[in-house]
Structure formats: structure tokens, C-alpha cells
Coordinates of C-alpha atoms and ligand atoms in Angstrom, one line a residue:
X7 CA 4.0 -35.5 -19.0
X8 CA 0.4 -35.4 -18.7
X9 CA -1.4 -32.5 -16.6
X10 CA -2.0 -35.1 -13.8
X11 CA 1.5 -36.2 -13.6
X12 CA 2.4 -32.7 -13.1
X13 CA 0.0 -31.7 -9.9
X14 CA 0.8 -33.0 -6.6
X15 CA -1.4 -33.9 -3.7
X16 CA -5.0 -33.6 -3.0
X17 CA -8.2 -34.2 -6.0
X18 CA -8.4 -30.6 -6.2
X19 CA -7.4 -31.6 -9.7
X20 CA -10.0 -30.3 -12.0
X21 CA -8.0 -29.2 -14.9
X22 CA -9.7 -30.3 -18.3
X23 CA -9.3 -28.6 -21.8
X24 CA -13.2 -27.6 -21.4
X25 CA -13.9 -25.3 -23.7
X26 CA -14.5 -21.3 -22.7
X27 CA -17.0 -21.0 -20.3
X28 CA -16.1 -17.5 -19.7
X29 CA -19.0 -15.3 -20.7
X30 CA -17.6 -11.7 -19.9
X31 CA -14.5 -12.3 -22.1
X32 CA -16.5 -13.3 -25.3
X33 CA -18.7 -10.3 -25.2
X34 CA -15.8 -8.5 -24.5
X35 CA -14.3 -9.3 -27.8
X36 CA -17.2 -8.8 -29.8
X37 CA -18.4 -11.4 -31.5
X38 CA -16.5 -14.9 -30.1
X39 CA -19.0 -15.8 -28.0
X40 CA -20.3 -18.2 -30.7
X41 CA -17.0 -19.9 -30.3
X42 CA -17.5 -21.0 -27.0
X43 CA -17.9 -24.6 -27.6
X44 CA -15.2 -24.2 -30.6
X45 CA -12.2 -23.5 -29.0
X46 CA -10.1 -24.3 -32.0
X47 CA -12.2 -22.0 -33.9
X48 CA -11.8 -19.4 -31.4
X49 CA -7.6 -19.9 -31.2
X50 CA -7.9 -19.7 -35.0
X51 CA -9.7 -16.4 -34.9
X52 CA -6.6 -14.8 -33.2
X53 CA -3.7 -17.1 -34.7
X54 CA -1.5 -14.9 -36.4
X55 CA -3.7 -11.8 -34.9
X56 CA -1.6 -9.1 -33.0
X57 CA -3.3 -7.0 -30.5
X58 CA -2.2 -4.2 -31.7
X59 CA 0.7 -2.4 -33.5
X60 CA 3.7 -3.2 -32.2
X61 CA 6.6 -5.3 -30.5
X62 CA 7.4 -7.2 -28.2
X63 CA 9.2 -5.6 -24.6
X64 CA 10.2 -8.5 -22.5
X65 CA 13.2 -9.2 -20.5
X66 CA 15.0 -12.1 -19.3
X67 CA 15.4 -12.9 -15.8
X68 CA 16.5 -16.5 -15.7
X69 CA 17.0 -18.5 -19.0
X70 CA 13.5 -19.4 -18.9
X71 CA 11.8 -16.7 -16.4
X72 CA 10.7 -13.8 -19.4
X73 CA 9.3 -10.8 -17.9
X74 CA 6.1 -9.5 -20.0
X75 CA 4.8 -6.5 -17.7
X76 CA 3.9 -3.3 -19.1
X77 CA 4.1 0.8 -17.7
X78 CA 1.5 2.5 -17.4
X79 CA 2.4 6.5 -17.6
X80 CA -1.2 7.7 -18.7
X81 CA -2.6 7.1 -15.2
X82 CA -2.8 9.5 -12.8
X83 CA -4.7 7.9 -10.0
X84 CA -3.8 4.4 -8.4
X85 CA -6.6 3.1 -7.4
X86 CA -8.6 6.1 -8.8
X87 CA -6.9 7.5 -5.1
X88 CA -3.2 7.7 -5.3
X89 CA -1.2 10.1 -7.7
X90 CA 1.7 8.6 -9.5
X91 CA 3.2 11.2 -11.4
X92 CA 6.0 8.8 -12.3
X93 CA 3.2 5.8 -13.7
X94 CA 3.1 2.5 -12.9
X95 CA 4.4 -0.8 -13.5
X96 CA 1.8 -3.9 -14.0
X97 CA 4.0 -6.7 -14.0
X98 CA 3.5 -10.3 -15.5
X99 CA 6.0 -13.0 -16.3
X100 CA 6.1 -16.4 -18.3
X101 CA 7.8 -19.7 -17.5
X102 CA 9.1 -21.8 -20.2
X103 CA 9.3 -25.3 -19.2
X104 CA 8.0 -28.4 -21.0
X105 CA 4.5 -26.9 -20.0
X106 CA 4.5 -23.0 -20.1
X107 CA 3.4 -21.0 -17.5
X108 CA 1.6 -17.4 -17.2
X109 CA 1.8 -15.7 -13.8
X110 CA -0.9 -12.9 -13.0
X111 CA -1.7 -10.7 -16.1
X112 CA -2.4 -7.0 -16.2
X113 CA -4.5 -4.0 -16.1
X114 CA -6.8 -3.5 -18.7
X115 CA -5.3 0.1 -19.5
X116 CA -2.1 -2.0 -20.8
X117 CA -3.3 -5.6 -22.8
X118 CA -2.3 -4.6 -25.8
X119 CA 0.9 -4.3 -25.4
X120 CA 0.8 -7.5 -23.0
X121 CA -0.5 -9.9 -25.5
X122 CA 1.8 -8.3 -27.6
X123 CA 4.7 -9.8 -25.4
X124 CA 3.0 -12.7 -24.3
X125 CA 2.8 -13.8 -27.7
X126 CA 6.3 -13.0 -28.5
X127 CA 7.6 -15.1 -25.8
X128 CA 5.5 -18.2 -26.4
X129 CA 6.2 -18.0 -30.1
X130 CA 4.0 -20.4 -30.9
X131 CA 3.2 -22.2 -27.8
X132 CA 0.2 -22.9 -26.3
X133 CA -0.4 -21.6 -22.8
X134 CA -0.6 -24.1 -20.2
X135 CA -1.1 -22.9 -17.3
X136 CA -2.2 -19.6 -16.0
X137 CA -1.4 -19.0 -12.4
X138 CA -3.6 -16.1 -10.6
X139 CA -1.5 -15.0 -7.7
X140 CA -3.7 -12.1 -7.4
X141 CA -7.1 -11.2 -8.5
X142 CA -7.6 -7.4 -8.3
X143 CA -8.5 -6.3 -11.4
X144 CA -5.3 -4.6 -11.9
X145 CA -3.5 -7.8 -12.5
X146 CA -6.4 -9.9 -13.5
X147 CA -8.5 -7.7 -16.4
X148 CA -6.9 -9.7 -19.0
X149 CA -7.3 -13.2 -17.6
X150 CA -10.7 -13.2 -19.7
X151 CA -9.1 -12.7 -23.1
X152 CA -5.9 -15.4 -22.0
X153 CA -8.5 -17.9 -21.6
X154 CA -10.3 -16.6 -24.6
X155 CA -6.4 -16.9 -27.0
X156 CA -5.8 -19.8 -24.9
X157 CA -8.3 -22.3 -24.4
X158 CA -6.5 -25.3 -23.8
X159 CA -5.0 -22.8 -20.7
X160 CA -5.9 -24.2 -16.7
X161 CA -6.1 -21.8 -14.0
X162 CA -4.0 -22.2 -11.0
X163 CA -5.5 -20.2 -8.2
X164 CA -7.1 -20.4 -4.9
X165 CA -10.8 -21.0 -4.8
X166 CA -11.4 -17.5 -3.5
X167 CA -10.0 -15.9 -6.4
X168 CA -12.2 -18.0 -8.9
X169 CA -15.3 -16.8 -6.6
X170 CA -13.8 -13.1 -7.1
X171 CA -13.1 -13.6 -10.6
X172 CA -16.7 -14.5 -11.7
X173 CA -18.1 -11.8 -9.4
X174 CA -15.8 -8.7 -11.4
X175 CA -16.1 -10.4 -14.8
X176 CA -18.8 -12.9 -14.8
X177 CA -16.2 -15.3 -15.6
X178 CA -17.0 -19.2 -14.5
X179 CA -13.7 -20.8 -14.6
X180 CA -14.5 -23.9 -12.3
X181 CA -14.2 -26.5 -15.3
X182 CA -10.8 -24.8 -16.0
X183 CA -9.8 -24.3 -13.2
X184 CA -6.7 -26.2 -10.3
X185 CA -7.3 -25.0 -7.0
X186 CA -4.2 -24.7 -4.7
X187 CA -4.0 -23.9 -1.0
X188 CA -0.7 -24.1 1.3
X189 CA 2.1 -25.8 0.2
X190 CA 0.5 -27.4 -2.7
X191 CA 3.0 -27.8 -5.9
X192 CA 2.7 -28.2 -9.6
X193 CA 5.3 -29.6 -12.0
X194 CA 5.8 -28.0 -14.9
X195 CA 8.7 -29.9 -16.4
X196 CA 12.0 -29.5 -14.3
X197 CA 11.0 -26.6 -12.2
X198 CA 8.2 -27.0 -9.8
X199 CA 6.3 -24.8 -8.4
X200 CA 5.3 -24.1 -4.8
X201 CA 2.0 -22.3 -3.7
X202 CA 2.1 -20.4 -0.6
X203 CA -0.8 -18.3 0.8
X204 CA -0.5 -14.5 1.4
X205 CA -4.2 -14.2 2.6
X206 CA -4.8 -9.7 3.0
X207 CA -1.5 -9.1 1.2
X208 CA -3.5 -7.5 -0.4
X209 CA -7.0 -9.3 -0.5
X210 CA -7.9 -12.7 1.0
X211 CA -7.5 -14.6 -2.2
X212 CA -3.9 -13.8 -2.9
X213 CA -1.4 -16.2 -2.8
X214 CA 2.8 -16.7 -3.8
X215 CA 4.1 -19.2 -6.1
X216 CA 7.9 -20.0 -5.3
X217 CA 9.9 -22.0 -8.5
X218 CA 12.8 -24.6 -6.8
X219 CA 15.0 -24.0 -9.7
X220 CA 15.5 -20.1 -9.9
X221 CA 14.3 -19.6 -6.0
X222 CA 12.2 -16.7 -7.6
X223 CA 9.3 -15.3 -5.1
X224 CA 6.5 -14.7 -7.5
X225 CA 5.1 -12.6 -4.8
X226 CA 1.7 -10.9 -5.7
X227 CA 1.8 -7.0 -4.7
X228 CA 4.5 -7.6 -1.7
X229 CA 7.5 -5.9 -2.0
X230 CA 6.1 -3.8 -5.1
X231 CA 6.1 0.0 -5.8
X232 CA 4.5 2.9 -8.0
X233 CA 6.6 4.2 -10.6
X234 CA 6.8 3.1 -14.4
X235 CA 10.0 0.9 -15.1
X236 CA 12.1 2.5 -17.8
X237 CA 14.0 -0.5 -19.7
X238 CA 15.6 -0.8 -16.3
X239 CA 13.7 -3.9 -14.8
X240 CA 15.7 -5.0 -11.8
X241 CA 15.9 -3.2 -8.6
X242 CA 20.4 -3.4 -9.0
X243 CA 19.7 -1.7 -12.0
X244 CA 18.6 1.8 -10.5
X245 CA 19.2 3.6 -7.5
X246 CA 16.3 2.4 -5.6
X247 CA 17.3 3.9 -2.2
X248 CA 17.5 7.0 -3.6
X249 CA 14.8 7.3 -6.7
X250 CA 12.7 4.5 -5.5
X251 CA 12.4 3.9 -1.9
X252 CA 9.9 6.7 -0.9
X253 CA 7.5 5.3 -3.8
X254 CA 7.8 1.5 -2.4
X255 CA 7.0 3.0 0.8
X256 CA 4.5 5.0 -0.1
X257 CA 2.8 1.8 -2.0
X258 CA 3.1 -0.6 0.8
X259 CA 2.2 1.5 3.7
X260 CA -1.4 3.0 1.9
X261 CA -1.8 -0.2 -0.2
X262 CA -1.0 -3.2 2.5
X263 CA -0.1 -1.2 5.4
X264 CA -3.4 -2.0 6.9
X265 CA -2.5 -5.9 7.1
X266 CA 0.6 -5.6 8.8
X267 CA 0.3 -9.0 10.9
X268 CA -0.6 -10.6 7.5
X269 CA 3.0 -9.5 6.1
X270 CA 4.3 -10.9 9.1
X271 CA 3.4 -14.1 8.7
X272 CA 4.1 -14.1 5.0
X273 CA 8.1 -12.5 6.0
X274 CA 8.0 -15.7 8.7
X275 CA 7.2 -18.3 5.9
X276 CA 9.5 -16.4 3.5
X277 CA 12.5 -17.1 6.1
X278 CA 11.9 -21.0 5.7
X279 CA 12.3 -20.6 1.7
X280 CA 15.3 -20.0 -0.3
X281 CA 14.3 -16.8 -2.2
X282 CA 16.7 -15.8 -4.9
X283 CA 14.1 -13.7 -7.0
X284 CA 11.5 -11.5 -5.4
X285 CA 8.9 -10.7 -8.5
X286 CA 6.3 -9.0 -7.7
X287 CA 3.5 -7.5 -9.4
X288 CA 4.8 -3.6 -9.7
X289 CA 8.1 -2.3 -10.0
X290 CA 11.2 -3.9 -10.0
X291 CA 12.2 -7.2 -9.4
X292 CA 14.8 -7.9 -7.0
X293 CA 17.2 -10.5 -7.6
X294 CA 20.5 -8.7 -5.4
X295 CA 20.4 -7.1 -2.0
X296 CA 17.0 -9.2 -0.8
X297 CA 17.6 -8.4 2.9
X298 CA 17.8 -4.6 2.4
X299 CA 13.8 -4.9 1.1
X300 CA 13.0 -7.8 3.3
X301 CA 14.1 -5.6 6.2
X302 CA 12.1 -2.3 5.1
X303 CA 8.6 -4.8 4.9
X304 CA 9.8 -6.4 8.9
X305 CA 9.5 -2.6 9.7
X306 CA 6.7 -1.1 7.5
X307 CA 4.8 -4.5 8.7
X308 CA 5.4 -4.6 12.4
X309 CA 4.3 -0.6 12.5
X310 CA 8.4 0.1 13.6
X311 CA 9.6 3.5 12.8
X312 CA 12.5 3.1 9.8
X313 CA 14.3 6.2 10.7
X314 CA 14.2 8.2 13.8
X315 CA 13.1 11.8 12.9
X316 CA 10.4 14.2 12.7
X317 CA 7.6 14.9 10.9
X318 CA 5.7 18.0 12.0
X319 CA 1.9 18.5 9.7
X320 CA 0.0 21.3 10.3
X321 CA -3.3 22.7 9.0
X322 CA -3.1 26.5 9.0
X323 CA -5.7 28.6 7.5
X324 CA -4.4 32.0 7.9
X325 CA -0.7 31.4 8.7
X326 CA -0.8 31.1 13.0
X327 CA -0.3 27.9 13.4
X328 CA 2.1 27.6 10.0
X329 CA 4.2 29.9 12.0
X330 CA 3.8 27.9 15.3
X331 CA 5.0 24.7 13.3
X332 CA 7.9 26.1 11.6
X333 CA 9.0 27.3 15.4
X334 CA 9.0 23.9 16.6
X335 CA 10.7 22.4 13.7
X336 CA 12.9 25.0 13.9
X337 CA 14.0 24.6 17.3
X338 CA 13.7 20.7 17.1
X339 CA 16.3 21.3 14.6
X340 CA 18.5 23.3 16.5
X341 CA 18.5 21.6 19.2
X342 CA 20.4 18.5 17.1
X343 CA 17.7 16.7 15.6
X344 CA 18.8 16.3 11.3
X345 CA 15.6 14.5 9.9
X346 CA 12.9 17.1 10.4
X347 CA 10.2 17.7 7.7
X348 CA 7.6 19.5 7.5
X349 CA 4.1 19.6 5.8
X350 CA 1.4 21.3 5.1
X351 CA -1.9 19.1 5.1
X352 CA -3.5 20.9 3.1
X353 CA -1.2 20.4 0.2
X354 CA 0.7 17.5 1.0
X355 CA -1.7 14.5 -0.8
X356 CA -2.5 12.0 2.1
X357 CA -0.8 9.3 0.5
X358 CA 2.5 11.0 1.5
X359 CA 2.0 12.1 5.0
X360 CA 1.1 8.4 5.2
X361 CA 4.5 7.1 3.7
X362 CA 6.1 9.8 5.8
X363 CA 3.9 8.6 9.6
X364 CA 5.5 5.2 8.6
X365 CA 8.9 6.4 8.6
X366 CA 9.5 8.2 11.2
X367 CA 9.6 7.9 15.0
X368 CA 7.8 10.8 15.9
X369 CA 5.0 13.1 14.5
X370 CA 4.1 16.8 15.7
X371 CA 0.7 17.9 14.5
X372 CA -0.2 21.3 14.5
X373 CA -4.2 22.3 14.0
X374 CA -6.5 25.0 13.9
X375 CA -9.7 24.4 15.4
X376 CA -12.5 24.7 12.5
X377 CA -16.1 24.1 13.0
X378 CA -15.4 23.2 16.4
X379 CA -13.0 20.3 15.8
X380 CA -9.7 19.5 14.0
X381 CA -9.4 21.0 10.6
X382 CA -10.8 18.8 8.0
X383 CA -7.7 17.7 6.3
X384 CA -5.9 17.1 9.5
X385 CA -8.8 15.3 10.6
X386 CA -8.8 13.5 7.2
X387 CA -5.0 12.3 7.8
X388 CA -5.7 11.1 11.2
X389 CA -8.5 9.1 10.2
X390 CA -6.7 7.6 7.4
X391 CA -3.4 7.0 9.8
X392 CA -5.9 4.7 11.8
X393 CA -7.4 3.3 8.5
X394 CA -3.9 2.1 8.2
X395 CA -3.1 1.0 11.7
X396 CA 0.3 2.8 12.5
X397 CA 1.6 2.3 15.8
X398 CA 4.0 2.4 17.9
X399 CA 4.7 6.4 17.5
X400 CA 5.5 9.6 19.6
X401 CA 3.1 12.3 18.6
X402 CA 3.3 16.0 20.2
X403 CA 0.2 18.7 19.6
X404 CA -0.2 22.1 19.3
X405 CA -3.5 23.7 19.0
X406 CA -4.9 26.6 17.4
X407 CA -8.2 28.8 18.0
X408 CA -9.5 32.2 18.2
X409 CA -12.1 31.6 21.0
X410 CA -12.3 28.1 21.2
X411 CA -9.1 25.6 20.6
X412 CA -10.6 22.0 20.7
X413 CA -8.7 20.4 18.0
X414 CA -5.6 19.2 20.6
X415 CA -7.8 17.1 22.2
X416 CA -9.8 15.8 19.5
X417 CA -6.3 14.7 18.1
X418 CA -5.5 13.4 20.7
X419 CA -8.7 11.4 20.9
X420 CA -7.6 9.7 17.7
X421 CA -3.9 9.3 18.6
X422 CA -4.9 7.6 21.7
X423 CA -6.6 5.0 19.8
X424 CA -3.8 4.4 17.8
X425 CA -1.7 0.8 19.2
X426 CA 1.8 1.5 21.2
X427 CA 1.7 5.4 20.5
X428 CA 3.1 8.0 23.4
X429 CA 2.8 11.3 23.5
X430 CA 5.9 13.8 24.1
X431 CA 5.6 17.0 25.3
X432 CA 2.8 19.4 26.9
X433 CA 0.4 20.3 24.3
X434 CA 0.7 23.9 23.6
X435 CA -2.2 26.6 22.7
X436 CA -2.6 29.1 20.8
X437 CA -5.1 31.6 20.0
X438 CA -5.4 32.9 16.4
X439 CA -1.2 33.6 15.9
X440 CA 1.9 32.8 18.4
X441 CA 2.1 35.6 20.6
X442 CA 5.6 36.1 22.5
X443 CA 4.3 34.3 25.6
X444 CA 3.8 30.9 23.5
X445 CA 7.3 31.0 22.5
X446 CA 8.2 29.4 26.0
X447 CA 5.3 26.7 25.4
X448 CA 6.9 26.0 22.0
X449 CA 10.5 25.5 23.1
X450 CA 9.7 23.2 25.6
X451 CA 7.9 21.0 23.3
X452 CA 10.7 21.3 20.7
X453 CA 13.1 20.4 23.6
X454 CA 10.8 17.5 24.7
X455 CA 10.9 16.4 21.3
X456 CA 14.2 16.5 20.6
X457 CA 15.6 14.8 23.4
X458 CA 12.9 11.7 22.7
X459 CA 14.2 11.9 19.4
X460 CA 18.0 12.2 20.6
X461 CA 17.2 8.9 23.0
X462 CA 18.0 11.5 26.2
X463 CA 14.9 12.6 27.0
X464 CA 13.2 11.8 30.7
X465 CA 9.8 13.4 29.1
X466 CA 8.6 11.1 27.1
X467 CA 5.8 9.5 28.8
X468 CA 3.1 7.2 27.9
X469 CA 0.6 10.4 28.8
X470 CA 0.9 13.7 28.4
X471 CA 2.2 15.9 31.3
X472 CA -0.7 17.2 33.4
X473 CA -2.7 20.3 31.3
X474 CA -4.6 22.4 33.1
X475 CA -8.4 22.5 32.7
X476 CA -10.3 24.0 30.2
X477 CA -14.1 25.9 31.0
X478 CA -16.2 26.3 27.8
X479 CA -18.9 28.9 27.4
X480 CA -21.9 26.6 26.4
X481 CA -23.6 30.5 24.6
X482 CA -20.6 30.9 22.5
X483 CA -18.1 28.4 22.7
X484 CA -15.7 30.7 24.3
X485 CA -12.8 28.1 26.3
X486 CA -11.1 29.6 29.4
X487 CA -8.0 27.8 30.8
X488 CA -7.0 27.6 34.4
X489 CA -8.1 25.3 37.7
X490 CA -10.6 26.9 38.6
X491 CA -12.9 30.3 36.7
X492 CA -12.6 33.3 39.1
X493 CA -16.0 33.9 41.0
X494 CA -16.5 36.9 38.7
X495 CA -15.5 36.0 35.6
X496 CA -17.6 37.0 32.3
X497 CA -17.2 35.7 28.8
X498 CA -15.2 37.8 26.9
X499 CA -16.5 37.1 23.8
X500 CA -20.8 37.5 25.1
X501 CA -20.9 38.2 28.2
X502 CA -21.9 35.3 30.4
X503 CA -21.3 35.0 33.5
X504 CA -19.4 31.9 35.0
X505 CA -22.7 29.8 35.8
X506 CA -22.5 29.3 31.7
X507 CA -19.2 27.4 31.8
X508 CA -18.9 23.8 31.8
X509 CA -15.1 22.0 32.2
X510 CA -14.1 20.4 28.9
Ligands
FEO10 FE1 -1.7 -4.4 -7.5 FE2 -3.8 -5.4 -4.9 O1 -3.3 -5.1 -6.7

């Protein structure tokens, strides 16, 4: 079967055995750039050339589905952003048909160990087709040197990712390359393959390529996580819920969480499709159990709490509002409530108070005031929780500062631009430490949010009960609460008298 034979609809068909137009990968080998108009001389200048020391790690996962990814447990930033003590997987995975198919490639961190399987599987073979679900240089900084070992190799991708691919690696692949959009196929011998676009899971170029035969998902970075594989590669083969989950969860919501509308539609084409085999382009692939993961992305992507519990974050500089947090988690606790955690902002890496604002129903935050506004880490978080678009959420607030609490509202100012979010619960105040009298204050917001929590509660409102207003000293900052300032009021802190106060 000829290449034409092999594509289906449109004359997007641009596949020729061109040789190497691809500029960036030659000076990136040093040297084979004078063969780019000899692709035969450049396969022979790697024939029988191994990357590097070692063997092949592949894995079956159909008869002729090999896996080829490689871990990654050097890194320690995702993304130069996210720790992963526990690595990374960059995953990749050949076809053998009567054409031979690549699907995504790697990080540049792990290529020699990846032509070092990609060559083990083909065992000869020439490459035939090289299909670029993704382009984010993660799974796409070895495309350049494929092209470069295989030159007879055509790229299946969509036009966006080609434009992408030449802007990070000045690589021209438009004589090489088969453009696919929605529902275009490509037979390979007796599977063919489906394309389906997955446009902002994670960029705009990506796409999914679905095989008839093995109803295998090759499914970009959906329904991927952190976390090296370890020989194990299928998701059956661990204990996800219990070693893997809260890294899946943590990789969705900060990598894709944004673009939850996006999954959607992806989960509403996925339901018209036969999926056997979800691969994607970390961690492990799934091949038993698909509802169980297809169920976490319906919740993670429509912004639905997974569990219903608390998370209370605070950001405590000398321990007051620490203590304050601790009482209402305490209490919350007590009063039936078994999924409580809580965090302290300053230590707890935003990636995971992220992962945790996904998971549960409701959030208590707990700030100092600092420089006349939430503390920065807190502030950071909140920020980032609207970076990410979470919804749908309860949120309670207590407030900490010596002369001048400001950061409950200025949460609160963020939470209220958050989509579908209520708040539970009277936000309480208090100055420097707890004292006795908060306790009350404390309790009733524990109560308040135990009872949402507990499904009884008649508090839960979409605004937060009446607070009473706040006067702020415009010399020194100084807030008094109450209706109204008493006609002889002073400043306590310098002096002023009440002509200085404005309401907050
Ligand atoms: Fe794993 Fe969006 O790259």
C-alpha cells in the first residue's frame, strides 16, 4: 500500500519522502547538516549507531502497540514550576503495522534512552509515520533527530503544531508533513487511525489519535500524571487510588485545569468512541477500570468538588492566626466532619493547595493582614486558584491584624470572582492572637461549616451573613468595627479624632 492509499479524505495529502529540511536538528547533531539533501547518507551516518550505552525498556500493550517512554527522576521542576519528587514519566509508543507508526516523542532530558528503544522496536524498520499529538517541547524535543534517523518518516499533525514546531526548533516540516483536523483517518495497514481534536488540552495544537483495532486513546497529556513509572506501566498494575491519585490530580488540575470546558468537550466526543486503551503522554496507561479516571476528569473538568471535606490554609506569621485555624479545623472536626486538612501556605508548594481546592467542597482561609492586604503567599494561592478557574466552592474567612485586618475582604474580593462559589459562615476577626472572646466567633464558623459540609446546614448562603462596618483611620490605618464611631472616639493607636475615619 502506497502512502496515498493509506490517507483518507481531503488533499491535505502532502506526504513526500523530501529530504530533511529541518535545520535545527542538523545543527543539533553536529555536523549532518551537509546531509540534508542526502538522506540516505544521513540514515547511514546512524545505521548501526546507538544513542548511547544501553538497552532497550519497552513494553507491550497490544501485540503490536510497544510502549517506548522513558522516566525522568533527575528533574525536580515540571515545567521549571512544579516539584516532582517522585520524577516523571515522558511517554511515547510505536505501532507495528505494514507501515510503522511513532506517536509523540520525548523530552530532551530522556532521548537517549528513547532512541535506544525506538530502535529496538523497529528492528530494522524504517519509520513511517510520525504522529505529533502534542507539540510542547516535552514530548516534541526529539521530533528533530526522528526526522533526522528517519528521513523517509511523514508527520501526522495539525497545522498548528507544524507552525509551533518551526517556531521552538526552527524546524520546516511542511514538505514532510500530513495535516489532519477532525475526524480525519489514516491507514496504516489493518489498524486505522482516527484523529480527533483536543484544542487547550493542553495547547491549541493538540489533538488524539484513536486506533479501531485495539480501541487505544492515544490521548496527549489527558488523563496523565507526575510520577516516574517503575517497570509497572499500567495503571492495574499499581495502586493508583492510593499511590497515584493525588499526583494525577495534582497534574490535571495545575496543568489543564485552566481549560476545563475544553476537557468537556473532549470527555463528550470520548463517549461516542469505543476506548479500550487510554495512553497518554505521562504516567500510566489505562487499559482496566476507564470509568473510574474518566469520572475523576468529568469532575476535575466541570470545576465539581470530588469529595466533600475541608481544607482550611492559613498564612500565619507569628502563630495567631495558626492557632485560630487549627480551632476551626478542630471544631469542624468535632462537630462530625472526617476529611479535614490543614495547611500552611507558606510551606505547602501551591501546586498542592491547588490539587487539594479541586478536591474538596469547601475551603476555610485564614490570613494575616501584611502590608495592608492578604499575606503574600495567601495572596499568591488565590491568584493562582483563579489562574485556574475553580468554581463552584464554599469558602469561609477568618482575618488577622494588629491595627488593621483587611485581608478578609481582600479574599473575599478574589473569591467573589471566582464562578458558582458561596460563602459559609460570618467572617471572623482577629487582632494579633485569638483572644477568649473570638472563641465564640470561631465556633460558629466551625458549626456553619460543618453543617454545609454535613448537607444540614440552613447557613450556607450565596453571601455572607451581614458584618458590621468597619471605620479606618486614614493617619494610621487603625480599623474600628461597629455601626456607627462614638461621637468621641480617638484612635487608639495616634490619636485622631473621629473626623479622620472613613467606612471601609
Ligand atoms: Fe506534557 Fe502539555 O505537555
Amino acid at each position: 500500500m502506497n502512502d496515498e492509499q493509506g490517507i483518507s479524505r481531503r488533499n491535505f495529502i502532502k506526504a513526500t519522502s523530501a529530504g530533511l529540511l529541518c535545520s535545527a536538528a542538523a545543527g543539533a547533531l553536529g555536523g549532518v547538516k551537509a546531509f540534508a539533501s542526502e538522506p540516505e547518507s544521513q540514515t547511514a551516518a546512524f545505521n548501526g549507531k546507538k544513542k548511547f550505552a544501553g538497552v532497550g525498556s519497552c513494553r507491550e500493550i497490544t501485540q503490536d502497540i510497544i510502549y517506548i517512554g522513558v522516566s525522568d527522576r533527575r528533574i525536580e521542576l515540571f515545567e521549571n514550576v512544579y516539584p516532582i519528587p517522585r520524577g516523571v514519566a515522558y511517554n511515547s509508543y510505536v505501532m507495528l503495522d505494514e507501515k510503522t507508526v511513532l506517536f509523540d516523542t520525548v523530552d530532551r532530558s530522556v532521548t537517549g534512552q528513547f532512541f535506544e528503544n525506538l530502535t529496538a522496536v523497529l528492528d530494522g524498520r524504517e519509520l513511517d509515520y510520525l504522529v505529533v499529538n502534542h507539540m510542547e517541547p516535552d514530548h516534541s524535543s526529539a521530533i528533530s533527530e526522528v526526522l533526522v534517523r528517519y528521513p523517509k518518516a511523514k508527520v501526522v499533525c495539525t497545522r498548528a503544531a507544524a507552525i509551533i514546531l518551526n517556531q521552538f526548533f526552527a524546524c520546516d516540516i511542511s514538505d514532510r508533513a500530513i495535516f489532519v483536523g477532525e475526524g480525519d483517518t489514516l491507514k496504516t495497514g489493518k489498524h486505522t487511525l482516527t484523529f480527533v481534536m483536543a484544542p487547550m488540552v493542553h495547547w491549541p495544537e493538540v489533538m488524539m489519535t484513536y486506533d479501531n483495532i485495539s480501541g487505544a486513546l492515544f490521548s496527549a497529556d489527558a488523563f496523565g500524571s507526575f510520577g516516574a513509572l517503575n517497570g509497572n506501566l499500567f495503571a492495574d498494575e499499581v495502586d493508583f487510588a492510593k499511590d497515584w491519585l493525588s499526583d494525577a490530580r495534582r497534574y490535571y488540575c495545575n496543568i489543564v485545569g485552566k481549560y476545563g470546558p475544553q476537557v468537556q468537550a473532549v470527555l463528550k466526543k470520548a463517549g461516542t468512541v469505543d476506548i479500550k486503551i487510554l495512553c497518554p503522554t505521562h504516567g500510566p496507561v489505562w487499559r482496566k477500570d476507564l470509568g473510574w479516571i474518566l469520572n475523576k476528569y468529568s469532575l476535575w473538568s466541570s470545576y465539581t468538588p470530588e469529595d466533600k471535606a475541608v481544607m482550611v490554609v492559613y498564612g500565619s506569621v507569628y502563630g495567631g492566626t495558626e492557632s485560630a485555624a487549627n480551632a476551626v479545623a478542630a471544631k469542624i472536626s468535632q462537630a462530625g466532619v472526617a476529611d479535614v486538612a490543614v495547611y500552611d501556605v507558606s510551606k505547602t508548594h501551591v501546586s498542592e493547595l491547588i490539587a487539594e481546592a479541586f478536591r474538596c467542597s469547601h475551603i476555610v482561609l485564614a490570613s494575616i493582614t501584611y502590608n495592608m492586604g492578604i499575606f503574600t503567599p495567601m495572596k499568591n494561592f488565590l491568584l493562582d486558584l483563579e489562574a485556574h478557574n475553580l468554581q463552584n466552592r464554599c469558602f469561609s474567612f477568618v482575618e488577622n491584624g494588629s491595627w488593621s485586618p483587611v485581608s478578609g475582604k481582600q479574599m473575599r474580593e478574589i473569591v467573589d470572582r471566582l464562578g458558582g462559589c458561596s460563602v459559609v459562615g460570618k467572617t471572623v476577626t482577629i487582632k494579633s492572637s485569638p483572644a477568649s472572646g473570638d472563641s465564640t466567633a470561631l465556633t460558629e464558623l466551625a458549626e456553619a461549616v460543618s453543617a454545609s459540609v454535613l448537607g444540614n446546614s440552613t447557613s450556607q448562603k450565596k453571601v455572607e451573613a451581614a458584618v458590621s462596618k468597619k471605620w479606618v483611620c486614614t493617619v494610621c490605618g487603625y480599623v474600628y468595627e461597629g455601626d456607627k464611631l462614638p461621637e468621641d472616639y480617638k484612635c487608639p493607636l495616634c490619636g485622631a479624632g473621629i473626623n479622620a475615619f472613613k467606612e471601609a
